[in-house]
Tab-separated table of C-alpha atoms in Angstrom:
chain	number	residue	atom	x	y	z
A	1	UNK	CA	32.313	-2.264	-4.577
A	2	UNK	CA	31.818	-3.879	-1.346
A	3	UNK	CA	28.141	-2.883	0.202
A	4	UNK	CA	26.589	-3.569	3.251
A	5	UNK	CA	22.398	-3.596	2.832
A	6	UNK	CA	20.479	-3.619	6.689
A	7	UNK	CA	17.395	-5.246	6.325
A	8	UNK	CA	15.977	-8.080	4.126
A	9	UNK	CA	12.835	-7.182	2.859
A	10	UNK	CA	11.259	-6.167	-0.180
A	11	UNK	CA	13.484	-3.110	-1.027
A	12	UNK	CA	16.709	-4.606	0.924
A	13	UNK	CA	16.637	-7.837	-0.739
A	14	UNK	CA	15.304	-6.972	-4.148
A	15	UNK	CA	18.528	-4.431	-3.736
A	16	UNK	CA	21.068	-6.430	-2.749
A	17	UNK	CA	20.199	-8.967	-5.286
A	18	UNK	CA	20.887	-6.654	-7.951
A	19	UNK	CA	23.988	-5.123	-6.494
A	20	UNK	CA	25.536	-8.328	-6.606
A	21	UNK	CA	24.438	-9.515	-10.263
A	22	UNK	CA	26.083	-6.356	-11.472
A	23	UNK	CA	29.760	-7.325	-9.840
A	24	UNK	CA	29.632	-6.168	-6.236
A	25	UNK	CA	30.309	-7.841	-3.057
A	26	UNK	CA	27.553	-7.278	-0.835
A	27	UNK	CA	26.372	-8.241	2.578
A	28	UNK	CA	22.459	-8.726	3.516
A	29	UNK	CA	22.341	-7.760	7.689
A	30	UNK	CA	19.050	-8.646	9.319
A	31	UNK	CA	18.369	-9.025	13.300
A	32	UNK	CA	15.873	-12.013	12.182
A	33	UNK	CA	18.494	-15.258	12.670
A	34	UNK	CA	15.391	-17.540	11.128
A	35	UNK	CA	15.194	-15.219	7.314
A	36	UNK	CA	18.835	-15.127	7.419
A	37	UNK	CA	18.932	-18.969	7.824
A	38	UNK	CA	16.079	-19.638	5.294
A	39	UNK	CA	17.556	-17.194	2.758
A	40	UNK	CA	21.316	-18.870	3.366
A	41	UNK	CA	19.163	-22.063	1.807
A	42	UNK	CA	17.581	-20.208	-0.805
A	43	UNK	CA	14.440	-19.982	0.942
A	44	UNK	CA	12.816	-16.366	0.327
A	45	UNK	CA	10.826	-14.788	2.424
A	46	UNK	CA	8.641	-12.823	0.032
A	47	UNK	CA	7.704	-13.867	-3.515
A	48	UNK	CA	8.716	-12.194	-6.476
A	49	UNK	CA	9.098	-13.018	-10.003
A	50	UNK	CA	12.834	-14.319	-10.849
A	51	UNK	CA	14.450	-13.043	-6.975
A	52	UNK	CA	14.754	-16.219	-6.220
A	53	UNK	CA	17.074	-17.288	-8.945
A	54	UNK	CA	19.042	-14.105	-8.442
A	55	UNK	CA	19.599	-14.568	-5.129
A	56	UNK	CA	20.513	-18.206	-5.139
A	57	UNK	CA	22.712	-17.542	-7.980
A	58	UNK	CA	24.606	-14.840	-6.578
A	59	UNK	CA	24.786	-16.397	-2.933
A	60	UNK	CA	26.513	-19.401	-4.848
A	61	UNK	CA	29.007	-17.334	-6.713
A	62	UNK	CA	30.200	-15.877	-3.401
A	63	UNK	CA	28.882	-12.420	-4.659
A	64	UNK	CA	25.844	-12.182	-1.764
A	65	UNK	CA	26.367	-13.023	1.717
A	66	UNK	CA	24.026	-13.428	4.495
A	67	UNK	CA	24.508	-12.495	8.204
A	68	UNK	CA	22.697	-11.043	11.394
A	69	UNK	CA	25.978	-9.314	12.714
A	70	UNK	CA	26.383	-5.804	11.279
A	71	UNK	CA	29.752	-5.674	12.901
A	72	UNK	CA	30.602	-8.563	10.898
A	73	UNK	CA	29.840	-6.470	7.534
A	74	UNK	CA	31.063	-3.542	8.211
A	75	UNK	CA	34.482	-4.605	8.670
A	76	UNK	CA	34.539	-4.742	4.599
A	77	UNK	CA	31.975	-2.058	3.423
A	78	UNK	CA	31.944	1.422	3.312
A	79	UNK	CA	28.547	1.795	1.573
A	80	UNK	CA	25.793	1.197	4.045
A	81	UNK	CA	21.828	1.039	2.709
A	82	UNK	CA	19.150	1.219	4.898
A	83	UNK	CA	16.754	-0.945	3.871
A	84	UNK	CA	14.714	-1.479	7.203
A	85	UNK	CA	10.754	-0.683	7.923
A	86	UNK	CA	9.070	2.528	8.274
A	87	UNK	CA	5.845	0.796	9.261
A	88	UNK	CA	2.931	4.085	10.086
A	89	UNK	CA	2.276	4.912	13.016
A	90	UNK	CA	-1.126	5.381	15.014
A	91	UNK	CA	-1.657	8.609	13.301
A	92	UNK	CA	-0.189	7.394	10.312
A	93	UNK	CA	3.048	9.018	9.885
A	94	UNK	CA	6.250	7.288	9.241
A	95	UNK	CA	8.050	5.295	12.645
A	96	UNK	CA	11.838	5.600	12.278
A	97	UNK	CA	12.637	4.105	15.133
A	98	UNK	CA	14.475	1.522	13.382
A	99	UNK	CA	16.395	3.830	10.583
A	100	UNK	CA	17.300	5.586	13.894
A	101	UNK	CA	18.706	2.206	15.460
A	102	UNK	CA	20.437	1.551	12.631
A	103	UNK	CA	22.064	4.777	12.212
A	104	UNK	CA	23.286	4.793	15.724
A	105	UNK	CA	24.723	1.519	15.345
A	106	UNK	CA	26.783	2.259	11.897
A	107	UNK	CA	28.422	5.262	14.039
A	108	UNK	CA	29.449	2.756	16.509
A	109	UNK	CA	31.082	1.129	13.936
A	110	UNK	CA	32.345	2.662	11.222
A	111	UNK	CA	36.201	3.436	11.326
A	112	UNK	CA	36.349	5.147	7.915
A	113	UNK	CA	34.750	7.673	5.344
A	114	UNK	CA	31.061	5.790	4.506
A	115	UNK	CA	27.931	6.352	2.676
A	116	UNK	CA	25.198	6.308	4.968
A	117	UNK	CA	22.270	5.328	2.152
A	118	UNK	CA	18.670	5.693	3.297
A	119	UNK	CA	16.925	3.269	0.726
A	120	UNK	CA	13.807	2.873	3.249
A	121	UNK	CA	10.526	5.351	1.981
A	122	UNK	CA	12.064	8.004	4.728
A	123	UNK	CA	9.737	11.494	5.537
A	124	UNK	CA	11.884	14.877	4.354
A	125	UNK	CA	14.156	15.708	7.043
A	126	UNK	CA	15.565	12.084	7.753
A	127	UNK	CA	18.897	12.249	6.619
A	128	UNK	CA	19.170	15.177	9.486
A	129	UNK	CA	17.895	13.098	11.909
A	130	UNK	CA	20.773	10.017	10.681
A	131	UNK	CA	23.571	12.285	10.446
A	132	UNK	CA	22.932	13.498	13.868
A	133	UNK	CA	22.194	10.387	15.342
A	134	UNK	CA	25.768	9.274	13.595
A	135	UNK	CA	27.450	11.960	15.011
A	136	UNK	CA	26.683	11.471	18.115
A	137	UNK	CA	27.756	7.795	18.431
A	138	UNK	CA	31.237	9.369	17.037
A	139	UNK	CA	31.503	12.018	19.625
A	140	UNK	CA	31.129	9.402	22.153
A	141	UNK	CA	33.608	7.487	20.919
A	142	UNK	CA	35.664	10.955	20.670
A	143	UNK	CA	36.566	9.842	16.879
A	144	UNK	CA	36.717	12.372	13.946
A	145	UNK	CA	35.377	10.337	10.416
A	146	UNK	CA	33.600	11.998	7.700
A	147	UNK	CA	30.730	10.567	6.220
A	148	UNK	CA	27.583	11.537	4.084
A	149	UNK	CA	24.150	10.757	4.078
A	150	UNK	CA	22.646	10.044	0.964
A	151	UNK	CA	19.236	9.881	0.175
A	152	UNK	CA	18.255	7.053	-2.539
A	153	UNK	CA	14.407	6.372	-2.736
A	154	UNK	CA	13.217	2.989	-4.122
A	155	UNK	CA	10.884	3.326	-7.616
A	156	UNK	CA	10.132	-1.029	-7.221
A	157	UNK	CA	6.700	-2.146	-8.859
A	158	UNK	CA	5.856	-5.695	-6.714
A	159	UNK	CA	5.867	-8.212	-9.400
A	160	UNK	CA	8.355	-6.437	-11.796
A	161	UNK	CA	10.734	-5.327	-9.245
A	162	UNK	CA	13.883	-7.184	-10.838
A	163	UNK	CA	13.403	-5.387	-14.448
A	164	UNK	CA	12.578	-1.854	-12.541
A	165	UNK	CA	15.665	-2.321	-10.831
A	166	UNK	CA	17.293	-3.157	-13.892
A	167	UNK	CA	16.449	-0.771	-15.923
A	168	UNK	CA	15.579	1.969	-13.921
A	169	UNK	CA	13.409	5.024	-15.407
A	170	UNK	CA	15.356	6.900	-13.133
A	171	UNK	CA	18.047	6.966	-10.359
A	172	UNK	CA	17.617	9.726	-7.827
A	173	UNK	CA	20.584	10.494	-5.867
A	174	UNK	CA	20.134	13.034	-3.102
A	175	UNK	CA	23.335	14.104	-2.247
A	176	UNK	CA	25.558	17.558	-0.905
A	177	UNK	CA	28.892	16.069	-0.938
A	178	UNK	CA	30.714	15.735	-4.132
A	179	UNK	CA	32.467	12.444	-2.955
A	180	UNK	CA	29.402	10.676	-2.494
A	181	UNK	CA	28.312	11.760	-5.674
A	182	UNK	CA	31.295	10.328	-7.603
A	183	UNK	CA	30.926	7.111	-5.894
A	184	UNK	CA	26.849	6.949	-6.408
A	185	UNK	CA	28.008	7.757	-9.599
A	186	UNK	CA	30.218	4.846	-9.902
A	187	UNK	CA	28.326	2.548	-8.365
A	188	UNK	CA	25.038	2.939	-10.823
A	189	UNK	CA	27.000	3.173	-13.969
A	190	UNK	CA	25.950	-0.251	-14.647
A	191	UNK	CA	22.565	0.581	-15.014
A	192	UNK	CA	22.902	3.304	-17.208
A	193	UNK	CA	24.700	2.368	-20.014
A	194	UNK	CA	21.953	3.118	-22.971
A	195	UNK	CA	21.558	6.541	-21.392
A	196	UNK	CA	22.002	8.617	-18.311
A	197	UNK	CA	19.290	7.753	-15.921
A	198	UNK	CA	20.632	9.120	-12.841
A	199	UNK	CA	19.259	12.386	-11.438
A	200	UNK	CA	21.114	14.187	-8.878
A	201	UNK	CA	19.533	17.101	-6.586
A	202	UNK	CA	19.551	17.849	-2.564
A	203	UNK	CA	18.871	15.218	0.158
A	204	UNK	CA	15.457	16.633	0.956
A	205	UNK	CA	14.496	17.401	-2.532
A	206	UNK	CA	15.279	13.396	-3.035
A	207	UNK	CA	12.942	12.088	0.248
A	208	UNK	CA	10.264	14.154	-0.808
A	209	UNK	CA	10.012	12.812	-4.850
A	210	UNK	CA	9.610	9.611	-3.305
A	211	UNK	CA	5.934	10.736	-1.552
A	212	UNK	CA	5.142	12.939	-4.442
A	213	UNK	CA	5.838	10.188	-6.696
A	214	UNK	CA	3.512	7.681	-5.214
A	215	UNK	CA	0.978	10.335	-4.195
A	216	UNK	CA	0.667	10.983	-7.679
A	217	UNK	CA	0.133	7.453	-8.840
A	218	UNK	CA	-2.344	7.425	-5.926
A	219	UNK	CA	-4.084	9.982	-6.992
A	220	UNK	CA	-4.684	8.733	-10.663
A	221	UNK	CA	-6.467	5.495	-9.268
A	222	UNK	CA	-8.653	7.692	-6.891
A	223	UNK	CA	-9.664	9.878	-9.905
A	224	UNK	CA	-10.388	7.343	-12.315
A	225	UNK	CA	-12.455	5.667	-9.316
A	226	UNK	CA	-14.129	8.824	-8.603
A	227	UNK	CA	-15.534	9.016	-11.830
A	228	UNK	CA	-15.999	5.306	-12.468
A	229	UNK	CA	-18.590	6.062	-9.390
A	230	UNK	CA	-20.315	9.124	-11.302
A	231	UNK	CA	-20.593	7.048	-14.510
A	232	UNK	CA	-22.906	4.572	-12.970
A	233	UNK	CA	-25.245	6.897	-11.573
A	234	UNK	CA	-25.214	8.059	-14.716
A	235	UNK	CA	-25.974	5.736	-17.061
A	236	UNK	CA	-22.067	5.631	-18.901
A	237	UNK	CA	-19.661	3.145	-19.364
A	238	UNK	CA	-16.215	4.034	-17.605
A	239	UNK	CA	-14.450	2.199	-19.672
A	240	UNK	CA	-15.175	3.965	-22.708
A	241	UNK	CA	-14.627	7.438	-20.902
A	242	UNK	CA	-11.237	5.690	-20.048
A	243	UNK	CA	-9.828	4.888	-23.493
A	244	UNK	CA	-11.332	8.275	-24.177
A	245	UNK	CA	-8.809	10.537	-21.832
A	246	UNK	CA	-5.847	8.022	-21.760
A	247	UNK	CA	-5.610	8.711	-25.212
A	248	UNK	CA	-4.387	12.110	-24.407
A	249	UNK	CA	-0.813	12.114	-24.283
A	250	UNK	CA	-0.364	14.462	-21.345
A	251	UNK	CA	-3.026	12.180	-19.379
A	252	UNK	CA	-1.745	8.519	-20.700
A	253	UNK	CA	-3.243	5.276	-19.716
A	254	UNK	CA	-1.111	4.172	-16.813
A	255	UNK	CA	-3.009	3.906	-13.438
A	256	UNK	CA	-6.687	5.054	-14.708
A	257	UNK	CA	-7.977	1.953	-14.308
A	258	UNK	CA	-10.787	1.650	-12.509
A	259	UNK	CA	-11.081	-0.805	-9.736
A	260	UNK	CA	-11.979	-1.573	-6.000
A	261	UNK	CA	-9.113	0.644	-4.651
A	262	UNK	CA	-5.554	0.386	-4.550
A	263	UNK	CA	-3.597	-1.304	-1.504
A	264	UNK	CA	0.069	-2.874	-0.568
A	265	UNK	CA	2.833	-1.473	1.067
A	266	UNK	CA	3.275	1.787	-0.656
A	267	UNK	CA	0.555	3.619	-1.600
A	268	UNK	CA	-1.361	4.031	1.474
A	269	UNK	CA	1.406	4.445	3.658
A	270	UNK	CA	2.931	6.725	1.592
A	271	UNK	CA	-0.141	9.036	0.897
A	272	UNK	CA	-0.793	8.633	5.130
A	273	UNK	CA	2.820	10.070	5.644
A	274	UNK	CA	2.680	12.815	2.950
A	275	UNK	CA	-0.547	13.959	4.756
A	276	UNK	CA	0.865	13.672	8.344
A	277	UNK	CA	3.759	15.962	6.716
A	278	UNK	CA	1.590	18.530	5.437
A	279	UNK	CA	-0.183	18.864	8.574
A	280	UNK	CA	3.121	19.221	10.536
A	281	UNK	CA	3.917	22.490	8.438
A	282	UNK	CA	0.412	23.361	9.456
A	283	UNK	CA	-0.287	23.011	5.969
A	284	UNK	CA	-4.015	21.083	4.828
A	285	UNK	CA	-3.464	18.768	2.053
A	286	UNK	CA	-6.781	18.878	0.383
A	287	UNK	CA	-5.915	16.748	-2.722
A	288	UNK	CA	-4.376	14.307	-0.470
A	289	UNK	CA	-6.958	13.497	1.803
A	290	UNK	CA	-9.574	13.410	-1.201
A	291	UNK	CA	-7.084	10.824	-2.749
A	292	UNK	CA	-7.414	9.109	0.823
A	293	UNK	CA	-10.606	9.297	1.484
A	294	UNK	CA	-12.014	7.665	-2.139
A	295	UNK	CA	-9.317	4.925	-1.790
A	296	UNK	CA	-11.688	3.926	1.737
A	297	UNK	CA	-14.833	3.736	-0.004
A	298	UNK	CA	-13.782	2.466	-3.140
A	299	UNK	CA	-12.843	-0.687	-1.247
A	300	UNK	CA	-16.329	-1.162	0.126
A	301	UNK	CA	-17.183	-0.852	-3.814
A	302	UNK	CA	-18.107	-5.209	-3.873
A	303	UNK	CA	-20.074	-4.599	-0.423
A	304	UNK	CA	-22.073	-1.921	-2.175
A	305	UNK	CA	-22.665	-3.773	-5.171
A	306	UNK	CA	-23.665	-7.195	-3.012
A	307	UNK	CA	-26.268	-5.240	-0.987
A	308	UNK	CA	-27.596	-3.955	-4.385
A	309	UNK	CA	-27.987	-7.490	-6.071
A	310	UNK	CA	-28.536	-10.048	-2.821
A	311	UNK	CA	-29.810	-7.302	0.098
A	312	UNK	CA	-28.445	-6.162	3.363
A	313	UNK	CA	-28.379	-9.913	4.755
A	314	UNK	CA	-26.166	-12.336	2.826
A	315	UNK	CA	-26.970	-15.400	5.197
A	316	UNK	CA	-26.798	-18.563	3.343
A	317	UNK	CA	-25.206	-17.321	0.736
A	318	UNK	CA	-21.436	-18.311	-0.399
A	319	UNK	CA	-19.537	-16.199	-2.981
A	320	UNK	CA	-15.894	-17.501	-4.985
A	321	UNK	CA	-13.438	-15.097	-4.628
A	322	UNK	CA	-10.593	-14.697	-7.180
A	323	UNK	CA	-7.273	-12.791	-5.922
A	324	UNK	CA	-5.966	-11.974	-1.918
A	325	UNK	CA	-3.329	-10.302	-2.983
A	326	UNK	CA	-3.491	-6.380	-3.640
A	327	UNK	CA	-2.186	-6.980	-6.899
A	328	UNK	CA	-1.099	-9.360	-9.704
A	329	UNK	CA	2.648	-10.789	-9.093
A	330	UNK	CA	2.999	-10.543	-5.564
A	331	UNK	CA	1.640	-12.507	-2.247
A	332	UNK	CA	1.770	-9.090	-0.350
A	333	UNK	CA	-1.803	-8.773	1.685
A	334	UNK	CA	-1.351	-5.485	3.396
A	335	UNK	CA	-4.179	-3.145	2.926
A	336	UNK	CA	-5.279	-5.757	0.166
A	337	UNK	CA	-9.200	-5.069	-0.979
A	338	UNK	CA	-9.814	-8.503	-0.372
A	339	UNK	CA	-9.170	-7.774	2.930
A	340	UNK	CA	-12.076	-5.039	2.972
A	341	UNK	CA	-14.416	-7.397	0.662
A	342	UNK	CA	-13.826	-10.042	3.273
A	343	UNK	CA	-14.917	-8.306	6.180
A	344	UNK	CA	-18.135	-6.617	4.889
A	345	UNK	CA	-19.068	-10.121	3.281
A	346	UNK	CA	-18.526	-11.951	6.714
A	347	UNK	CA	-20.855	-8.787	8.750
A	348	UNK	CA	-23.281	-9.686	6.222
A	349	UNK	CA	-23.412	-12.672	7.138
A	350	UNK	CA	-22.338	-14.425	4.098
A	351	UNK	CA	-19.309	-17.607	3.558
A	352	UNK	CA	-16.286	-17.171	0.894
A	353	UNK	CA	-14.235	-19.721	-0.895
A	354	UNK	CA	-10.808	-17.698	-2.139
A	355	UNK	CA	-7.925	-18.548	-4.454
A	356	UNK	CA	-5.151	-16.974	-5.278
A	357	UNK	CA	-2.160	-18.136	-6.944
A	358	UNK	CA	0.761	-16.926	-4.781
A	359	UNK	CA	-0.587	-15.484	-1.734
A	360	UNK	CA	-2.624	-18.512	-0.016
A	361	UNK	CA	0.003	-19.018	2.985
A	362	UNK	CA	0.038	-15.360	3.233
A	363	UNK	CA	-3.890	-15.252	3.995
A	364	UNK	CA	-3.425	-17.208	6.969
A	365	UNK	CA	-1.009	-14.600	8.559
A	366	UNK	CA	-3.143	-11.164	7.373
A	367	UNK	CA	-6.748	-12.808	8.126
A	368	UNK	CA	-8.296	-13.161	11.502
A	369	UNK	CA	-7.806	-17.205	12.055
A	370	UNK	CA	-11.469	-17.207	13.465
A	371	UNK	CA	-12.525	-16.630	10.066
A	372	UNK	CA	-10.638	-20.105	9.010
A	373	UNK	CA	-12.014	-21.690	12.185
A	374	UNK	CA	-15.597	-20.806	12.072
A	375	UNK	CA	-15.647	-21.761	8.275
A	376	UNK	CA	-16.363	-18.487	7.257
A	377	UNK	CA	-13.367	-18.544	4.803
A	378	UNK	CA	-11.985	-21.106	2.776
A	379	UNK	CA	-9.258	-21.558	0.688
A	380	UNK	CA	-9.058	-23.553	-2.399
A	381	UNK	CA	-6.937	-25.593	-4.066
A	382	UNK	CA	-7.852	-24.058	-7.826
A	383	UNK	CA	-9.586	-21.436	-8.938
A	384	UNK	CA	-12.678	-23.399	-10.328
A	385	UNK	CA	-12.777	-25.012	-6.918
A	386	UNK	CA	-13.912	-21.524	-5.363
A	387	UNK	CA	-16.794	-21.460	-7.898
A	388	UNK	CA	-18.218	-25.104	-6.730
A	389	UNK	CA	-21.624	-24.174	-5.802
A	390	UNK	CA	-21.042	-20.183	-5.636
A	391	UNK	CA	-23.959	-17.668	-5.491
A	392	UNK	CA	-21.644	-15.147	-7.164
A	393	UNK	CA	-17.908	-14.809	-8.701
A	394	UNK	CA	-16.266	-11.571	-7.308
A	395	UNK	CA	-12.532	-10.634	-9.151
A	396	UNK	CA	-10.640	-9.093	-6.864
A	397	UNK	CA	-6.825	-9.178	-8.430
A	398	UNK	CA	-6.632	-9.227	-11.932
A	399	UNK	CA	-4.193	-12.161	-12.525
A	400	UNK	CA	-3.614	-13.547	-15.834
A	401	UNK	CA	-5.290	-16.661	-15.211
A	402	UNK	CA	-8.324	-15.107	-14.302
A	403	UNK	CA	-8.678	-12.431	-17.712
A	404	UNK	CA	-9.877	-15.591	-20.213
A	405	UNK	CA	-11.841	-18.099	-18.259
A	406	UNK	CA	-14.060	-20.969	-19.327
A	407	UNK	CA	-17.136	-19.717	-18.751
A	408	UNK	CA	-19.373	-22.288	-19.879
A	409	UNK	CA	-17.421	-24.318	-16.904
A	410	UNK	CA	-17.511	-22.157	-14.254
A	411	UNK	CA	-21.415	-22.216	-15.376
A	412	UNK	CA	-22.104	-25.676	-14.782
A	413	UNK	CA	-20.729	-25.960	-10.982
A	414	UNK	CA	-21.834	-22.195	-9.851
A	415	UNK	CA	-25.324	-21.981	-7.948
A	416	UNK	CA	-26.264	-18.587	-9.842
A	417	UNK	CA	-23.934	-17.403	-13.035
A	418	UNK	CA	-23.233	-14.198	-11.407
A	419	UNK	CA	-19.857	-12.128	-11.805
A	420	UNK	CA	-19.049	-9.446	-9.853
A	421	UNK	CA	-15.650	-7.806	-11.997
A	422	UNK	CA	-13.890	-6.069	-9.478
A	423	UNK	CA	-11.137	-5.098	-11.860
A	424	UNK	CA	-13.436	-4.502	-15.273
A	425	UNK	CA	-11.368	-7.526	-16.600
A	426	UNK	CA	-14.464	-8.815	-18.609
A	427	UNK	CA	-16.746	-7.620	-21.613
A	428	UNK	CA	-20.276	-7.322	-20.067
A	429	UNK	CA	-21.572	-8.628	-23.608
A	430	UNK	CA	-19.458	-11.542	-23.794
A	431	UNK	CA	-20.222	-12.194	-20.107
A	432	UNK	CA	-24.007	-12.087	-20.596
A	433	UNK	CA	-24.144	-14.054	-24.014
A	434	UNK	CA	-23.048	-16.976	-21.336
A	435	UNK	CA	-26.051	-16.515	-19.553
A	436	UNK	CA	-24.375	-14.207	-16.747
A	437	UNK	CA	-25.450	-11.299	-14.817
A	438	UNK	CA	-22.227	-8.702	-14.735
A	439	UNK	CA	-21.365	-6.225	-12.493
A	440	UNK	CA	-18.384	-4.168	-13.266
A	441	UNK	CA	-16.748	-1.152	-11.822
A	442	UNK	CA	-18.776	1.930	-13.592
A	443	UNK	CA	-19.811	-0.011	-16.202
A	444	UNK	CA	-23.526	-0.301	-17.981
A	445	UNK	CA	-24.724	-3.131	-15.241
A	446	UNK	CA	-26.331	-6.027	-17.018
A	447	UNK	CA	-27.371	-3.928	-20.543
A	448	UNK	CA	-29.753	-5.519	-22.698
C-alpha cells in the first residue's frame, strides 16, 4: 500500500518505519526542512532502540521517503496518518490546532476516496471535528469525494517501541465505514499472523481507549506510590507488600512499582486531557485527579527525603545523580523527575553532577541553561564521574547499568557513602553491608 504519515515524531516515525519494513511504500511529511534533511542522512531526531537501522534500511531500499511537501505525497497515497502534536494546553487539555491544519490541508488535496487516520493521542470527538474540517475544504472546492475518518490510537512503550509495534497486543481500529475497515484490515494483516490482534469498534469508542488505557497505567503507579508513602510511616517494607499483591493474577506485577513518579510524553498529558474531558461533560473525575495529584508529590519524594537526611539548607553540598531521562531506553526529558529533583535540589541550595546514558544533549534543551552557567549542574562523562566527591548518590532512572554497581568503587571517590534509590533498584542489606546509608522508596530506611 502506498501511505502518506504527517509528522515525524515519536509515533509518526516509529510508524512509518514499520509500515515500510512490512512491504509498503510510504512517505514521512514534516513542515521542519532541517529533520527532514537530517533524517534523509540517517540522522534521527529522537533515540530509540533499533529505529535507526529501520529507518536507514528502509530509506535505502526505496521503501521510506522523506519530504516537507504534502502535495508531493499525496499525489500517490490514499492512506493519510496523522501523526502530528497534541501538545496540552494552559488548562491542560489537548491543542488540535495542528490535526486541524492538517485535516484542512488533506481536503485541499485529495482527489480520491482516502483514509483520513488520526494516529496522534486525539480527545473523543476528533474525528468530527476532521471530517468537518475535510468537508469543508471540499465544498470550497465544490468537489464530491468520499472519505472516512478512522481512528487508530498508538499503544508505543519508549524504548521498546519497534517490538510493540511489531507485535502488537492489540490493534484498535475505530471505524463506521465498511471500506475502511477492509482496507485497515488489509493493511495490518502483517502483524497478525499468529492470531487476530485487531479490534474493531466506533470512532469514539477507539479515541477514548486510548485515555482510559494510559489513565489506567497511570493510576497503578499512583497507587503503588500511595502506599509505598503509608508503608514508611509505618514501619513496612513496600517491596514486600508489592510481591505480595502482584502475585494476584487479577492485580499482576506490571506498573506497581514504586518510584519517584511517572513522567514523559504520555502519561501526564494524557491523564490532564482525560480530566479536562470529564469536566467538559460537567462530570468530576475523582480517581483521576487523585491519580494526578500523587504523581505531583511523588516527584518531590528525593526533596523530602534530602531535607530528612541533610536539613532544609543543602549549601555546600553536591549530590551524583544517575538518570535525566523519565525512563530507561529513551532520551525523552518531558515531565522527567529529574527535572523536579533538580529544581528542589538547586532552591536548596545544593550542586548536582548527572549522567545519563542517552539523554545528555537532551538536558541542555529541557534544563534552564543558567543552571549549566552558574555551575549548578553538571554533566558527566561516566557514571562514576558523577560520584567524584558526592555527598549522596540519588537513582533517578533505573537503567541497566545502574541495577549492579561496584560499590566498593563508588565508595572510595564519594564524600559520604550515601544512596538515595529512587527506583528501589537496590537491597538495603546488601547496600549497608558496604558501609552505606540507604534510602529507598517505602522501604525499612537504614534497618539494623
Amino acid at each position: 500500500m502506498n501511505l502518506t504519515i504527517i509528522g515525524t515524531g515519536y509515533v509518526g516515525l516509529v510508524s512509518g518505519a514499520c509500515f515500510a519494513e512490512m512491504g509498503n511504500r510510504v512517505n514521512c511529511v514534516d513542515v521542519d526542512q532541517t529533520k527532514i534533511e537530517g533524517l534523509k542522512g540517517g540522522k534521527l531526531p529522537i533515540y530509540e532502540p533499533g529505529l535507526e537501522v529501520l529507518v536507514q534500511r528502509n530509506f535505502a531500499e526505496d521503501r521510506l521517503h522523506f519530504t516537507t511537501s504534502l502535495t508531493e505525497a499525496a499525489q500517490t497515497s490514499n492512506i493519510f496518518f496523522i501523526a502530528v502534536g497534541t501538545p496540552p494546553g494552559e488548562d491542560g487539555s489537548a491543542d488540535l490546532q495542528y490535526v486541524l491544519a492538517v485535516a484542512r490541508e488533506i481536503g485541499q488535496l485529495i482527489t480520491d476516496y482516502a483514509i483520513i487516520v488520526d494516529k496522534s493521542t486525539v480527545p473523543v470527538g476528533t474525528a468530527d471535528l476532521v471530517r468537518t474540517a475535510i468537508q469543508k475544504e471540499l465544498d470550497q472546492r465544490n468537489v464530491t469525494i468520499n472519505f472516512d475518518v478512522v481512528s487508530n490510537p498508538e499503544f508505543l512503550k519508549e524504548g521498546a517501541a519497534i517490538d510493540d509495534f511489531m507485535k502488537p497486543d492489540r490493534v484498535v481500529i475505530g471505524t463506521e465505514g465498511d471500506r475502511a475497515k477492509e482496507l485497515m484490515r488489509q493493511l495490518y494483516a502483517p502483524f497478525n499472523r499468529n492470531h487476530e490482534r485487531t479490534i474493531f469498534m466506533g470512532v469514539r469508542d477507539a479515541e477514548m481507549t486510548k485515555y482510559a488505557a494510559n489513565s489506567m497505567l497511570a493510576t497503578k503507579i499512583s497507587f503503588i506510590n500511595e502506599i509505598s508513602n503509608l508503608c514508611e510511616l509505618m514501619d513496612v517494607d513496600v517491596e514486600n507488600v508489592r510481591r505480595g499483591i502482584g502475585s494476584d493474577g487479577r492485580i499482576g506485577f506490571s506498573f506497581i512499582y514504586p518510584g519517584c513518579g511517572y513522567g514523559g510524553s504520555c502519561f501526564p498529558k494524557d491523564v490532564q486531557a482525560l480530566i479536562r474531558m470529564a469536566e467538559g461533560v460537567d462530570f468530576e473525575p475523582e480517581v483521576l485527579l487523585s491519580v494526578e495529584k500523587r504523581n505531583h508529590q511523588q516527584k518531590h519524594w528525593f526533596a523530602r527525603q534530602l531535607e530528612k537526611r541533610f536539613g532544609s539548607d543543602l549549601s555546600g553540598l553536591t549530590f551524583g545523580i544517575w538518570g535525566l531521562a523519565f525512563k530507561p531506553g529513551t532520551d525523552d526529558m518531558r515531565e522527567a523527575p529529574a527535572k523536579t529533583l533538580l529544581a528542589d535540589l538547586i532552591a536548596a541550595g545544593g550542586k548536582a553532577v548527572v549522567y545519563d546514558p542517552v539523554a545528555m544533549d537532551e538536558a541542555f534543551k529541557e534544563l534552564p541553561a543558567d543552571w549549566f552557567e552558574s555551575g549548578k549542574v553538571k554533566l558527566a562523562a561516566h557514571q562514576y564521574d558523577a560520584l567524584q566527591d558526592a555527598d549522596a548518590l540519588l537513582l533517578v532512572t533505573e537503567w541497566k547499568p545502574f541495577r549492579n554497581p561496584d560499590l566498593a568503587a563508588m565508595g572510595r571517590i564519594m564524600k559520604q557513602k550515601i544512596i538515595f534509590d529512587g527506583r528501589n533498584q537496590y537491597e538495603p542489606d546488601t547496600i549497608k553491608d558496604d558501609g552505606f546509608e540507604y534510602f529507598g522508596v517505602g522501604r525499612l530506611l537504614n534497618k539494623a
